[in-house]
XYZ file of C-alpha atoms in Angstrom:
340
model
C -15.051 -31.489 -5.828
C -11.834 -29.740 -5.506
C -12.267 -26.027 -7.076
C -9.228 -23.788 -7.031
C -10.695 -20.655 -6.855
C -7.280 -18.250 -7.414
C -6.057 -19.348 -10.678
C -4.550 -17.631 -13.856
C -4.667 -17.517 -17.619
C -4.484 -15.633 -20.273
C -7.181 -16.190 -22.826
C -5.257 -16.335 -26.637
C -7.007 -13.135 -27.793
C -6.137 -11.369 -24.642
C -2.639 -12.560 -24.603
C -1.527 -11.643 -28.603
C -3.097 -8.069 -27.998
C -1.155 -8.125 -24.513
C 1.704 -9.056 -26.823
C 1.484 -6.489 -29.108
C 0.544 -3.378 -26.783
C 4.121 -4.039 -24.657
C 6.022 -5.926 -26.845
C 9.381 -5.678 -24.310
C 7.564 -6.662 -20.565
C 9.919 -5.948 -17.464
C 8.746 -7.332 -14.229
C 5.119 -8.684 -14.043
C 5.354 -8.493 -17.951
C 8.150 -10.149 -18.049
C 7.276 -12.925 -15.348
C 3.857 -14.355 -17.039
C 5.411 -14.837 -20.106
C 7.755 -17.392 -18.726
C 5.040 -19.628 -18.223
C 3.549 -21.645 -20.987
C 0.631 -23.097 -19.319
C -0.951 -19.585 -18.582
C -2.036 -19.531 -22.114
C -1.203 -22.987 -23.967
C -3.941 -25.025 -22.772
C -2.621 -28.881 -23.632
C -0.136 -27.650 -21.439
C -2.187 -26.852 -18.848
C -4.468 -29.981 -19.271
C -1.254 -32.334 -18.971
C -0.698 -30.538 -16.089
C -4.164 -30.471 -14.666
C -4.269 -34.295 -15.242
C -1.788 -35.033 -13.278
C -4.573 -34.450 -9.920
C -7.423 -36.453 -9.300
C -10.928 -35.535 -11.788
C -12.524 -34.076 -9.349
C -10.458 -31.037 -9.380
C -11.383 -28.189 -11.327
C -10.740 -24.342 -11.733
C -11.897 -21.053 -11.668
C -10.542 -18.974 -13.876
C -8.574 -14.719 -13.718
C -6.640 -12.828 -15.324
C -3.020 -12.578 -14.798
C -1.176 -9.758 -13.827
C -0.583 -6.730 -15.191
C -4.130 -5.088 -13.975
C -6.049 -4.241 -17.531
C -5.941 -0.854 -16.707
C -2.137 -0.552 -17.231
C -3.180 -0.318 -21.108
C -4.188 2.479 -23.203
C -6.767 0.110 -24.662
C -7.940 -0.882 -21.222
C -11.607 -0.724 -22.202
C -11.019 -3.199 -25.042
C -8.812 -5.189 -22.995
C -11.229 -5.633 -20.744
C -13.880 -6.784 -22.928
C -11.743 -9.575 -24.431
C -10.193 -11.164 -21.788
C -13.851 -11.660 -20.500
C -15.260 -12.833 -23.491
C -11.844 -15.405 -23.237
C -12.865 -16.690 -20.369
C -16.393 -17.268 -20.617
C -15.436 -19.208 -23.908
C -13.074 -21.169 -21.827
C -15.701 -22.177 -19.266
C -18.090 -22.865 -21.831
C -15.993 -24.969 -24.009
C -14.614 -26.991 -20.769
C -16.760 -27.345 -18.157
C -15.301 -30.566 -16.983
C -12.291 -28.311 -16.265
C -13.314 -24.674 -15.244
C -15.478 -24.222 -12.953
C -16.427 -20.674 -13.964
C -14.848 -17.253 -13.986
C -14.170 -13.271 -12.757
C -14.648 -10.942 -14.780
C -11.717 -8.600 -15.272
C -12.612 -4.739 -15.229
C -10.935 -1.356 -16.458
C -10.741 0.454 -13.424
C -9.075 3.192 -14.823
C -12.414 4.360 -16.538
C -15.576 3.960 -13.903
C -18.158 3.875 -15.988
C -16.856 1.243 -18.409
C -15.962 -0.911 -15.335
C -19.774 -0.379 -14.299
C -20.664 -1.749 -17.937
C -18.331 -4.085 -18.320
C -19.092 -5.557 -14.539
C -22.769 -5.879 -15.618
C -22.356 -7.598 -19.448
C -19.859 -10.166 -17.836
C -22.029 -11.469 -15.161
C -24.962 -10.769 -16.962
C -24.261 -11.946 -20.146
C -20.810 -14.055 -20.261
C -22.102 -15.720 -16.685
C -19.105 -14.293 -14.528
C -19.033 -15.375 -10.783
C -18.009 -11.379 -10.056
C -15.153 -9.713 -10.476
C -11.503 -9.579 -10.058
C -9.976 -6.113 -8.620
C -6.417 -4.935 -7.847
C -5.365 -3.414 -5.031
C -4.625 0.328 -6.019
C -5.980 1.881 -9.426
C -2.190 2.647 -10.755
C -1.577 3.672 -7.817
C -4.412 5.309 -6.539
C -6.709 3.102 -3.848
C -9.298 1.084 -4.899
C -11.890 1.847 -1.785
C -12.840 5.559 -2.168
C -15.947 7.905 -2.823
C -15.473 7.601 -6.527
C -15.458 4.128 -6.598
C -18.326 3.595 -4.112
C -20.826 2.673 -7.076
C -18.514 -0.064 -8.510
C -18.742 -1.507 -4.731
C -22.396 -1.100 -4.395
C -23.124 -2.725 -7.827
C -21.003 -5.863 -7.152
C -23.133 -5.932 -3.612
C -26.177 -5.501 -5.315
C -25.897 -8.833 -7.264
C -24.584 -10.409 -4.107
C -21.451 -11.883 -6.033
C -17.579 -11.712 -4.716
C -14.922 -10.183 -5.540
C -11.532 -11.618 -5.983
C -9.010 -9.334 -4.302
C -5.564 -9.251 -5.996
C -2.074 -7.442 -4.974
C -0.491 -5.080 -7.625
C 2.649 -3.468 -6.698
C 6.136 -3.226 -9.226
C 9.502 -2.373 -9.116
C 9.170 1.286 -9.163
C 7.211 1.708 -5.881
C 11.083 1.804 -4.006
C 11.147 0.979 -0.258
C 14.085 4.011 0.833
C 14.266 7.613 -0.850
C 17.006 7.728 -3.418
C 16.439 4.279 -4.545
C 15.752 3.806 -8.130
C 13.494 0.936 -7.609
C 12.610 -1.676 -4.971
C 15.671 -4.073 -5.004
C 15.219 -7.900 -4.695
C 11.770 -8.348 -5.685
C 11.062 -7.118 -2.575
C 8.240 -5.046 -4.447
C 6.383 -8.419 -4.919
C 7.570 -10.744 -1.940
C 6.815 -8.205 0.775
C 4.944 -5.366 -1.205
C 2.551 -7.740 -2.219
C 1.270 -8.809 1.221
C 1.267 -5.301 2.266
C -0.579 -3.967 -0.810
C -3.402 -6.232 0.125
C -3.501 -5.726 3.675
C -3.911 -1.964 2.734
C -6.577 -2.318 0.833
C -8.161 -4.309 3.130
C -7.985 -1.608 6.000
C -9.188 1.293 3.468
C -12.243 -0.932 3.238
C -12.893 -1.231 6.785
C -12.260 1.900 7.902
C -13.923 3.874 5.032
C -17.040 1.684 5.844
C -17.552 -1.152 3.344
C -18.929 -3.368 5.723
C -21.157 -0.971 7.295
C -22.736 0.167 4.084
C -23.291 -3.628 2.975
C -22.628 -5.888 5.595
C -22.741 -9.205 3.952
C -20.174 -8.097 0.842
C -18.448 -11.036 -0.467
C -14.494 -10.549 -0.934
C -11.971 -13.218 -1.101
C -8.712 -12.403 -0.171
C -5.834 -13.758 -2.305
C -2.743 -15.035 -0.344
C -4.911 -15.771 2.723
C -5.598 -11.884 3.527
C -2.120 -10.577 3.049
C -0.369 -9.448 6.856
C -3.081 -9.506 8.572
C -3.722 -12.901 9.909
C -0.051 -12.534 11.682
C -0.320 -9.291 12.180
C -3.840 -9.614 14.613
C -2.310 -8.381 17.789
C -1.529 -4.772 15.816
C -4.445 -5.263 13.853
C -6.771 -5.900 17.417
C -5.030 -4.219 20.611
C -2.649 -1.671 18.242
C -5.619 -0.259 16.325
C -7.740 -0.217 19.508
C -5.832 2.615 20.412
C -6.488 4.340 16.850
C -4.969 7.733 17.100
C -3.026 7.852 20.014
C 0.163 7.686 17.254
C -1.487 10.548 15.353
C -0.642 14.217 15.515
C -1.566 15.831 13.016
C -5.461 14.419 12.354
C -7.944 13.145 14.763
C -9.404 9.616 14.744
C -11.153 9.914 18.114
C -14.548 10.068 16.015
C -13.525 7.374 13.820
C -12.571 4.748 16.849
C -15.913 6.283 18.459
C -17.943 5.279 15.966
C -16.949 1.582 15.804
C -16.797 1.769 19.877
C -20.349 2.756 19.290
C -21.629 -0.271 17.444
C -19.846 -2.442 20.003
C -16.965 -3.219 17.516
C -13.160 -3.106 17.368
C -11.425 -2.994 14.121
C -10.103 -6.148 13.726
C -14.111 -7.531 14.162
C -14.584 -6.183 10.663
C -10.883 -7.847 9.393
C -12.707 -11.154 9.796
C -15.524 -10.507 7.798
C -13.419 -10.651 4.687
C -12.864 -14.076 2.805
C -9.153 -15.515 2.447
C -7.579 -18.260 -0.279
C -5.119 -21.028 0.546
C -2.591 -19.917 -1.932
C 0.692 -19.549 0.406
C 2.883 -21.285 -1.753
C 3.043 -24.910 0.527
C 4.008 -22.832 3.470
C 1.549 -25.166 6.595
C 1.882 -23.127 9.148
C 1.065 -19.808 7.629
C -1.787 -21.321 6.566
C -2.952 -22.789 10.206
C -2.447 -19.432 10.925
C -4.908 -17.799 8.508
C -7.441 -20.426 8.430
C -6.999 -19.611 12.776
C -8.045 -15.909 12.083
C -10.639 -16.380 9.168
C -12.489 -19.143 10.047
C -12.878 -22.522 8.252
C -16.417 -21.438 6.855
C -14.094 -18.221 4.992
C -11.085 -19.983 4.115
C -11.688 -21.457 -0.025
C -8.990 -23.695 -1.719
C -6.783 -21.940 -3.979
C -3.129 -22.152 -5.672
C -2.281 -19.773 -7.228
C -1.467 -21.872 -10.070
C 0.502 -21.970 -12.381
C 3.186 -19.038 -11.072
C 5.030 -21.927 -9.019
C 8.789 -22.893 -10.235
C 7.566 -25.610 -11.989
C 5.243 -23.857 -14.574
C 1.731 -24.922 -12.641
C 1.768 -27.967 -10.810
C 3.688 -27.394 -7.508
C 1.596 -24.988 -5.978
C -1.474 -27.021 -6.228
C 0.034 -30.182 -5.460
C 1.725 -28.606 -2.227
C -1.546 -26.768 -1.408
C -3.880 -30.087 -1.405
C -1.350 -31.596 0.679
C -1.919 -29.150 2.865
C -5.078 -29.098 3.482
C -5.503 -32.746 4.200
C -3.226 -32.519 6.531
C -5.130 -29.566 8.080
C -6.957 -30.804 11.435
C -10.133 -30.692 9.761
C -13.516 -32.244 9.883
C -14.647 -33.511 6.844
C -17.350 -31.185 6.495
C -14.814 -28.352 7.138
C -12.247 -29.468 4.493
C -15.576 -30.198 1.819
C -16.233 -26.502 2.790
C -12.828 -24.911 2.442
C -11.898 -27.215 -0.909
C -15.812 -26.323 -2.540
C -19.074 -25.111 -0.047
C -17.595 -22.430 0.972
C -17.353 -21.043 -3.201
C -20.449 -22.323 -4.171
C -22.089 -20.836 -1.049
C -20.798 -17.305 -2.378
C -21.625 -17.518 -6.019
C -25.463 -18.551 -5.274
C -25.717 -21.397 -7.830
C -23.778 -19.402 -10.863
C -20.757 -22.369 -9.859
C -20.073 -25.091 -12.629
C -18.255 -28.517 -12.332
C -21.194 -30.279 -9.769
């Protein structure tokens, strides 16, 4: 099999009450709703019939994060049940689902988290990089973290950033898309090194969490990531890291030892080399096959058609490539993968 594990839709329930709750979208809003096959799903059969029938999909929500509505709770709760109704109706084409959560309200993400894989048969959970602009990793969100580690599930890791985080002062918003071409990849490599240094992998080790965009900056990035931030706090004036950097020096580790405990997707948009170089950092056996699909220019077949390419063209053996396009996700969701 060939299971995309990054791709998006919008169940029709969750998209008519999207819809209604910002009827005039600007940015994200305004992109996913330029895209038929994110919630018309003959289009997104024709278009999933155009690749061979062993290829299948897993299924999240696009963005906006559900917590950028009022109704985020409800939201929630119906773009999950969507889903599961998806993967149940067409198994032959979904391979199973994350469950989307209202992070903006802990203790209905902690409920919703456990009815979805539960009860609905999620794979885990999708989460955004900040919290509307708060950080994802932190003490009060600790529990959220544990839970998902206590059912040894993943979670799917995605960028959220929009035009009004500005890159200079006086700017009225980030200019270019810059927000999402470059903010993007930096929102995720944030989040990544909250996690590490605020201790994820120390307080569960084995956590499963995949990485969209193969891990953001930081597969290019690994000489700042491992020499730079082996000198943690020498650029610092004002706090002191020494005990931080002592306590990984401690356990024999560096910082960028923990970067490579994360998981990482192929979805780079058919750009080959960036993904030699991620696949380089992460590892074959934490690299999965995904697209991305359908936010490509041509409404959901580029991307994966450009991203299979890729891969078997990738220097591979074939147990490597069978890992990266399907062992690798089925390893992670212990058995709760569809589509055998």
């Amino acid at each position: 099999m060939k299971i995309d594990a990054f791709t998006h839709i919008f169940p029709k329930a969750y998209w008519d009450r999207m819809l209604r709750a910002l009827p005039d979208g600007r940015d994200m809003h305004k992109r996913v709703r330029a895209i038929p096959s994110i919630v018309d799903l003959d289009e997104r059969f024709r278009i999933m019939d155009e690749f061979d029938d062993d290829y299948r999909q897993v299924l999240t929500l696009g963005s906006p994060p559900v917590e950028v509505f009022d109704s985020s709770v409800e939201m929630a709760r119906v773009a999950n049940d969507g889903m599961a109704e998806l993967v149940r109706r067409y198994p032959g084409r979904f391979a199973g689902f994350a469950a989307s959560l209202p992070m903006n309200d802990l203790g209905a993400s902690l409920a919703e988290a456990r009815r979805a894989i539960d009860q609905l048969g999620a794979l885990g959970v999708q989460l955004f990089t900040n919290i509307n602009g708060r950080p994802l990793y932190a003490k009060d969100t600790l529990p959220l973290f544990e839970l998902i580690a206590g059912y040894d599930l993943p979670v799917w890791l995605h960028p959220a950033r929009g035009a009004e985080v500005v890159d200079y002062r006086g700017e009225r918003k980030s200019q270019y898309e810059i927000w999402w071409t470059l903010g993007w990849p930096y929102e995720t490599s944030v989040a990544m090194a909250h996690m590490v240094f605020g201790g994820l992998f120390d307080r569960h080790p084995g956590f499963k969490l995949i990485t969209h965009h193969m891990g953001g900056m930081i597969p290019y990035f690994a000489g700042r990531i491992g020499p730079g931030w082996d000198q943690l706090g020498s650029r610092t004036s004002d706090e002191d890291y020494g005990v931080l950097l002592k306590s990984f020096q401690s356990k024999g580790k560096r910082p960028i030892d923990y970067f490579h405990h994360f998981y990482a997707d192929t979805a780079l948009f058919g750009a080959l080399e960036a993904t030699k170089c991620g696949l380089a950092f992460f590892g074959a056996d934490r690299t999965l096959f995904a697209s991305d699909a359908p936010f490509d220019p041509e409404g959901g077949r580029m991307y994966i058609r450009e991203t299979l390419a890729i891969i078997e063209r990738l220097q591979l053996t074939p147990a490597a490539r069978s890992a990266v396009y399907e062992g690798n996700l089925r390893r992670l969701c212990n058995g709760r993968l569809g589509a055998h």
